Amino acid sequence: MTAAPLTVVVVGGVAGGMSAATRLRRLDESAHIVVFERGPEVSYANCGLPYYVGGVIEDRQALLLQTPASLHRRFRLDVRVRHEVERIDTTAKVVEVVDHGSGRRITQPYDRLILATGARPRRDEPDAVTPTRSLRTVEDADVIEAALTRPGLPVVVVGGGYTGLEAVENLVARGASVTLVQRGEQLLAPLDVEMAAPILAEVRAHGVDVRLGVRVQEVAATGVTLSDGSVVPAEFIVDASGVIPEVGLASAAGIRIGATGGIAVDASCRTSAPDVFAVGDGVEKQDLIGGGEALITMAGLANRHGDAWSPT
């Protein structure tokens, strides 16, 4: 007797989720693969978002790598955008989903479940009177791009990591007057001090007001007050202060969360729940140097993580 095809549900798209879904299709031509993505796009070039803001990528459509229709044509994936998984029942092996387009609620059974819920902005700065966005989604890029209404617009970028520096580069290209606020004593914290020093010099050479060792203390309508008491003008804030794993769904289902705050998985991306796997930014990885668990929220690694899971 022929075994019934597997039903695999993927929660979340973009790098980790879509890599996992397309890998499964290559491994199993008969599986029924359903992808639920709560946002409007399921596959986009998140690393290109700052460069769309800066005008380097001129065509917005170039950011959108795949659509539900193209993924169905090429991989026979059942991709449903604006569908949010709100609950996992690991005993009954079902997920409860709300369709944000219609408001309809559905229950979807699974044989295997892959969590690619990603990470969310840290947002540890005070609630802003000044418009504030992170730079993680196409919608974020649209809002920031639309806000750049004139040369010299004062913009504060919070965070001097990879995303923060890319935001600074592209805001300068658009003619904004940029202040970069970094809580640490150097830009790009993973680098040695000697390597970070020329980066700081280059950023300042382009007219950026770099403030190191301070945090945003208070936000007013026309500026921000820093922890050293200084006030800098701001009509827009880009929050690049970092992200934290999106683990609420997994935690509520009783799935083990690791010491780093990410979902704990084994070498095949299995979680503590039977037939539930997890990949991407919300998941712990193994530090190959130190051997311990680490959180590394980068799209390239999320893609590789999605390619590493095993459905067996």
Coordinates of C-alpha atoms in Angstrom, one line a residue:
M1 CA 0.0 0.0 0.0
T2 CA 1.3 3.4 -0.9
A3 CA 1.9 5.8 2.0
A4 CA -0.2 8.9 2.2
P5 CA 1.7 12.1 1.2
L6 CA 3.2 14.1 4.0
T7 CA 1.5 17.3 5.0
V8 CA 4.1 19.8 6.0
V9 CA 3.2 23.2 7.4
V10 CA 5.8 26.0 7.3
V11 CA 5.2 29.0 9.6
G12 CA 6.9 32.0 8.1
G13 CA 8.5 32.7 4.8
V14 CA 11.5 34.8 3.5
A15 CA 14.9 33.2 3.9
G16 CA 14.6 30.4 6.4
G17 CA 11.0 29.4 5.7
M18 CA 11.2 29.4 1.9
S19 CA 14.6 27.6 1.9
A20 CA 13.1 24.9 4.1
A21 CA 9.9 24.6 1.9
T22 CA 11.8 24.4 -1.4
R23 CA 14.3 21.9 0.0
L24 CA 11.5 19.6 1.0
R25 CA 10.0 19.8 -2.4
R26 CA 13.3 18.7 -3.9
L27 CA 13.4 15.8 -1.4
D28 CA 9.7 14.8 -1.7
E29 CA 7.7 15.4 -4.9
S30 CA 4.4 14.3 -3.3
A31 CA 4.4 16.2 -0.1
H32 CA 1.6 18.7 0.5
I33 CA 3.5 21.8 1.6
V34 CA 1.5 24.8 3.1
V35 CA 3.3 28.0 4.0
F36 CA 1.6 30.6 6.3
E37 CA 3.1 34.1 6.2
R38 CA 1.5 36.8 8.3
G39 CA 3.0 39.6 6.2
P40 CA 2.1 40.6 2.6
E41 CA 5.3 39.3 1.0
V42 CA 6.6 35.8 1.4
S43 CA 10.0 36.1 -0.4
Y44 CA 11.9 39.3 -0.7
A45 CA 15.5 40.6 -0.7
N46 CA 15.8 41.9 2.9
C47 CA 19.5 42.7 2.4
G48 CA 18.5 45.0 -0.4
L49 CA 16.1 47.1 1.6
P50 CA 18.5 49.8 2.6
Y51 CA 19.7 50.1 -1.0
Y52 CA 16.1 50.6 -2.2
V53 CA 15.8 53.5 0.4
G54 CA 19.1 54.9 -1.1
G55 CA 18.0 54.6 -4.7
V56 CA 20.7 52.1 -5.6
I57 CA 17.8 49.6 -6.3
E58 CA 15.5 51.7 -8.3
D59 CA 12.7 49.2 -9.0
R60 CA 10.7 48.2 -6.0
Q61 CA 9.7 45.0 -7.8
A62 CA 13.3 43.9 -7.8
L63 CA 13.0 43.4 -4.1
L64 CA 10.2 40.8 -4.5
L65 CA 11.9 37.5 -5.4
Q66 CA 8.9 35.2 -5.5
T67 CA 5.2 35.4 -5.1
P68 CA 2.6 32.8 -4.0
A69 CA 1.7 32.3 -7.6
S70 CA 5.3 31.8 -8.8
L71 CA 6.1 29.5 -5.9
H72 CA 3.1 27.4 -6.8
R73 CA 4.0 27.2 -10.4
R74 CA 7.6 26.2 -9.8
F75 CA 7.4 24.2 -6.5
R76 CA 3.7 23.4 -6.1
L77 CA 3.7 25.2 -2.7
D78 CA 0.5 26.3 -1.1
V79 CA 1.6 29.8 0.0
R80 CA -0.9 31.9 2.0
V81 CA 0.2 35.5 2.8
R82 CA -1.5 37.6 5.5
H83 CA -2.2 34.3 7.3
E84 CA -1.0 34.2 10.9
V85 CA -0.6 31.1 13.0
E86 CA -1.8 31.9 16.5
R87 CA -1.6 28.5 18.2
I88 CA 0.1 25.2 17.9
D89 CA -1.3 22.0 19.3
T90 CA 1.6 19.5 19.3
T91 CA -0.6 16.7 20.6
A92 CA -3.3 16.9 18.0
K93 CA -0.7 18.1 15.4
V94 CA -2.7 21.1 14.2
V95 CA -2.1 24.8 13.9
E96 CA -4.8 27.4 14.3
V97 CA -4.6 30.2 11.8
V98 CA -6.3 33.6 11.2
D99 CA -6.7 35.0 7.7
H100 CA -6.1 38.7 8.2
G101 CA -7.7 39.4 4.8
S102 CA -11.1 37.9 5.6
G103 CA -11.0 37.4 9.4
R104 CA -11.7 33.7 8.9
R105 CA -10.1 31.2 11.3
I106 CA -9.0 27.8 10.1
T107 CA -7.4 24.7 11.6
Q108 CA -4.6 23.1 9.6
P109 CA -3.3 19.6 10.5
Y110 CA 0.3 18.6 9.9
D111 CA 2.6 15.6 9.8
R112 CA 5.7 17.9 10.1
L113 CA 5.8 21.5 11.2
I114 CA 8.6 23.9 10.5
L115 CA 8.8 27.1 12.5
A116 CA 10.5 30.0 10.7
T117 CA 9.1 32.8 12.8
G118 CA 12.3 34.8 12.6
A119 CA 13.1 37.7 14.9
R120 CA 11.5 41.0 15.8
P121 CA 13.0 44.5 16.5
R122 CA 14.3 44.9 20.0
R123 CA 12.5 48.3 20.3
D124 CA 14.0 49.0 23.6
E125 CA 14.0 52.8 22.9
P126 CA 11.1 54.9 24.4
D127 CA 7.9 55.1 22.4
A128 CA 8.5 57.7 19.8
V129 CA 6.7 60.9 19.2
T130 CA 8.9 61.2 16.1
P131 CA 8.1 58.6 13.4
T132 CA 10.2 55.5 13.9
R133 CA 10.8 52.4 11.8
S134 CA 13.0 49.4 11.8
L135 CA 14.4 48.3 8.5
R136 CA 13.4 44.6 8.2
T137 CA 10.4 44.5 5.8
V138 CA 9.5 46.0 2.4
E139 CA 6.8 48.0 4.2
D140 CA 9.6 49.5 6.5
A141 CA 11.6 50.5 3.4
D142 CA 8.5 52.1 1.8
V143 CA 7.8 54.2 4.9
I144 CA 11.4 55.3 5.3
E145 CA 11.7 56.1 1.6
A146 CA 8.5 58.1 1.6
A147 CA 9.7 60.1 4.7
L148 CA 12.8 61.5 2.8
T149 CA 10.9 64.5 1.5
R150 CA 13.7 67.0 1.3
P151 CA 17.5 67.2 1.4
G152 CA 18.9 67.9 4.9
L153 CA 16.0 66.1 6.7
P154 CA 17.4 65.3 10.2
V155 CA 17.4 61.5 10.8
V156 CA 18.7 59.6 13.8
V157 CA 19.8 56.0 13.2
V158 CA 19.9 54.0 16.5
G159 CA 22.4 51.2 16.3
G160 CA 25.9 50.9 14.7
G161 CA 25.7 47.3 13.5
Y162 CA 25.4 46.0 9.9
T163 CA 21.9 47.3 9.3
G164 CA 22.5 50.6 11.0
L165 CA 25.6 51.3 8.9
E166 CA 23.8 50.3 5.7
A167 CA 20.9 52.6 6.7
V168 CA 23.4 55.5 7.3
E169 CA 25.1 54.9 4.0
N170 CA 21.8 55.1 2.0
L171 CA 20.3 58.0 4.0
V172 CA 23.4 60.0 3.3
A173 CA 23.1 59.1 -0.4
R174 CA 19.5 60.5 -0.3
G175 CA 20.8 63.8 1.2
A176 CA 19.6 63.3 4.8
S177 CA 21.4 64.9 7.7
V178 CA 22.3 61.8 9.8
T179 CA 23.1 61.3 13.4
L180 CA 24.2 57.7 14.3
V181 CA 23.7 56.7 18.0
Q182 CA 25.6 53.7 19.2
R183 CA 25.4 52.4 22.8
G184 CA 28.8 50.7 22.5
E185 CA 32.2 52.3 22.3
Q186 CA 32.7 51.4 18.7
L187 CA 30.8 50.6 15.5
L188 CA 30.4 47.0 14.4
A189 CA 30.8 45.4 17.8
P190 CA 32.0 42.0 16.5
L191 CA 35.1 43.6 15.0
D192 CA 38.4 44.2 16.9
V193 CA 38.8 47.9 17.9
E194 CA 41.6 48.3 15.4
M195 CA 39.4 47.2 12.5
A196 CA 36.4 49.3 13.6
A197 CA 38.5 52.6 13.8
P198 CA 38.8 53.2 10.1
I199 CA 35.1 52.5 9.6
L200 CA 34.3 55.2 12.1
A201 CA 36.6 57.6 10.3
E202 CA 35.0 56.8 7.0
V203 CA 31.5 57.3 8.3
R204 CA 32.4 60.7 9.9
A205 CA 34.2 61.7 6.6
H206 CA 30.8 61.6 5.0
G207 CA 29.3 64.1 7.4
V208 CA 27.6 61.7 9.8
D209 CA 27.4 62.9 13.4
V210 CA 28.5 59.7 15.2
R211 CA 27.7 59.5 19.0
L212 CA 29.3 56.5 20.7
G213 CA 28.7 55.2 24.2
V214 CA 25.2 56.7 24.5
R215 CA 21.6 55.7 24.2
V216 CA 18.4 57.5 23.3
Q217 CA 16.9 58.7 26.6
E218 CA 13.9 60.7 25.5
V219 CA 12.1 61.4 22.2
A220 CA 10.4 64.7 21.5
A221 CA 8.6 66.0 18.4
T222 CA 11.7 67.6 16.9
G223 CA 14.6 65.7 18.4
V224 CA 16.0 63.1 20.8
T225 CA 17.8 63.5 24.1
L226 CA 20.7 61.2 24.6
S227 CA 21.9 59.6 27.9
D228 CA 24.8 62.1 28.1
G229 CA 22.3 65.0 28.1
S230 CA 22.9 66.2 24.6
V231 CA 20.0 66.9 22.2
V232 CA 20.1 66.1 18.5
P233 CA 17.4 67.1 15.9
A234 CA 15.3 64.3 14.4
E235 CA 12.3 64.3 12.2
F236 CA 12.6 60.6 11.6
I237 CA 14.3 57.7 13.5
V238 CA 15.5 54.5 12.0
D239 CA 15.7 51.8 14.8
A240 CA 18.5 49.4 14.0
S241 CA 19.2 48.6 17.7
G242 CA 19.0 44.9 17.1
V243 CA 16.4 42.1 17.2
I244 CA 15.3 39.3 19.5
P245 CA 14.0 35.9 18.5
E246 CA 10.3 35.6 17.9
V247 CA 9.6 32.6 20.1
G248 CA 6.1 33.4 21.6
L249 CA 4.3 30.8 19.4
A250 CA 6.9 28.1 20.2
S251 CA 7.0 28.9 23.9
A252 CA 3.2 28.8 24.2
A253 CA 3.2 25.4 22.6
G254 CA 5.7 24.1 25.3
I255 CA 8.6 23.9 22.9
R256 CA 12.0 24.4 24.6
I257 CA 13.6 27.8 24.4
G258 CA 17.4 27.8 24.8
A259 CA 19.6 29.8 27.1
T260 CA 20.2 32.4 24.4
G261 CA 16.4 33.1 24.0
G262 CA 16.2 31.3 20.7
I263 CA 14.4 28.0 20.0
A264 CA 16.6 25.1 20.9
V265 CA 17.2 22.6 18.1
D266 CA 19.4 19.6 17.3
A267 CA 21.7 19.2 14.3
S268 CA 18.7 18.3 12.1
C269 CA 16.8 21.4 13.3
R270 CA 14.4 19.3 15.5
T271 CA 12.8 21.0 18.4
S272 CA 11.8 19.4 21.7
A273 CA 8.3 18.7 20.3
P274 CA 7.7 15.6 18.1
D275 CA 7.7 16.3 14.4
V276 CA 8.3 20.1 14.9
F277 CA 11.4 21.7 13.4
A278 CA 12.7 25.3 13.5
V279 CA 15.0 27.3 11.3
G280 CA 16.2 30.8 10.8
D281 CA 16.7 33.9 13.0
G282 CA 14.6 32.7 15.9
V283 CA 16.7 29.6 16.4
E284 CA 19.9 28.9 18.3
K285 CA 22.9 28.0 16.2
Q286 CA 26.1 26.3 17.3
D287 CA 29.2 28.5 17.5
L288 CA 31.8 26.5 15.6
I289 CA 34.7 28.3 17.5
G290 CA 33.5 28.2 21.1
G291 CA 31.1 25.2 20.7
G292 CA 28.2 26.8 22.6
E293 CA 24.9 28.1 21.4
A294 CA 24.7 31.5 19.7
L295 CA 22.1 33.8 18.1
I296 CA 23.1 34.9 14.6
T297 CA 20.4 36.8 12.8
M298 CA 21.6 37.0 9.2
A299 CA 19.8 36.1 6.0
G300 CA 22.6 34.0 4.5
L301 CA 22.8 31.8 7.6
A302 CA 19.0 31.5 7.7
N303 CA 19.0 30.3 4.1
R304 CA 21.6 27.6 5.0
H305 CA 19.7 26.7 8.1
G306 CA 16.6 26.1 6.0
D307 CA 18.6 23.8 3.7
A308 CA 19.9 21.9 6.7
W309 CA 16.7 20.5 8.2
S310 CA 15.7 16.8 7.6
P311 CA 12.1 15.7 7.5
T312 CA 12.9 12.1 8.7

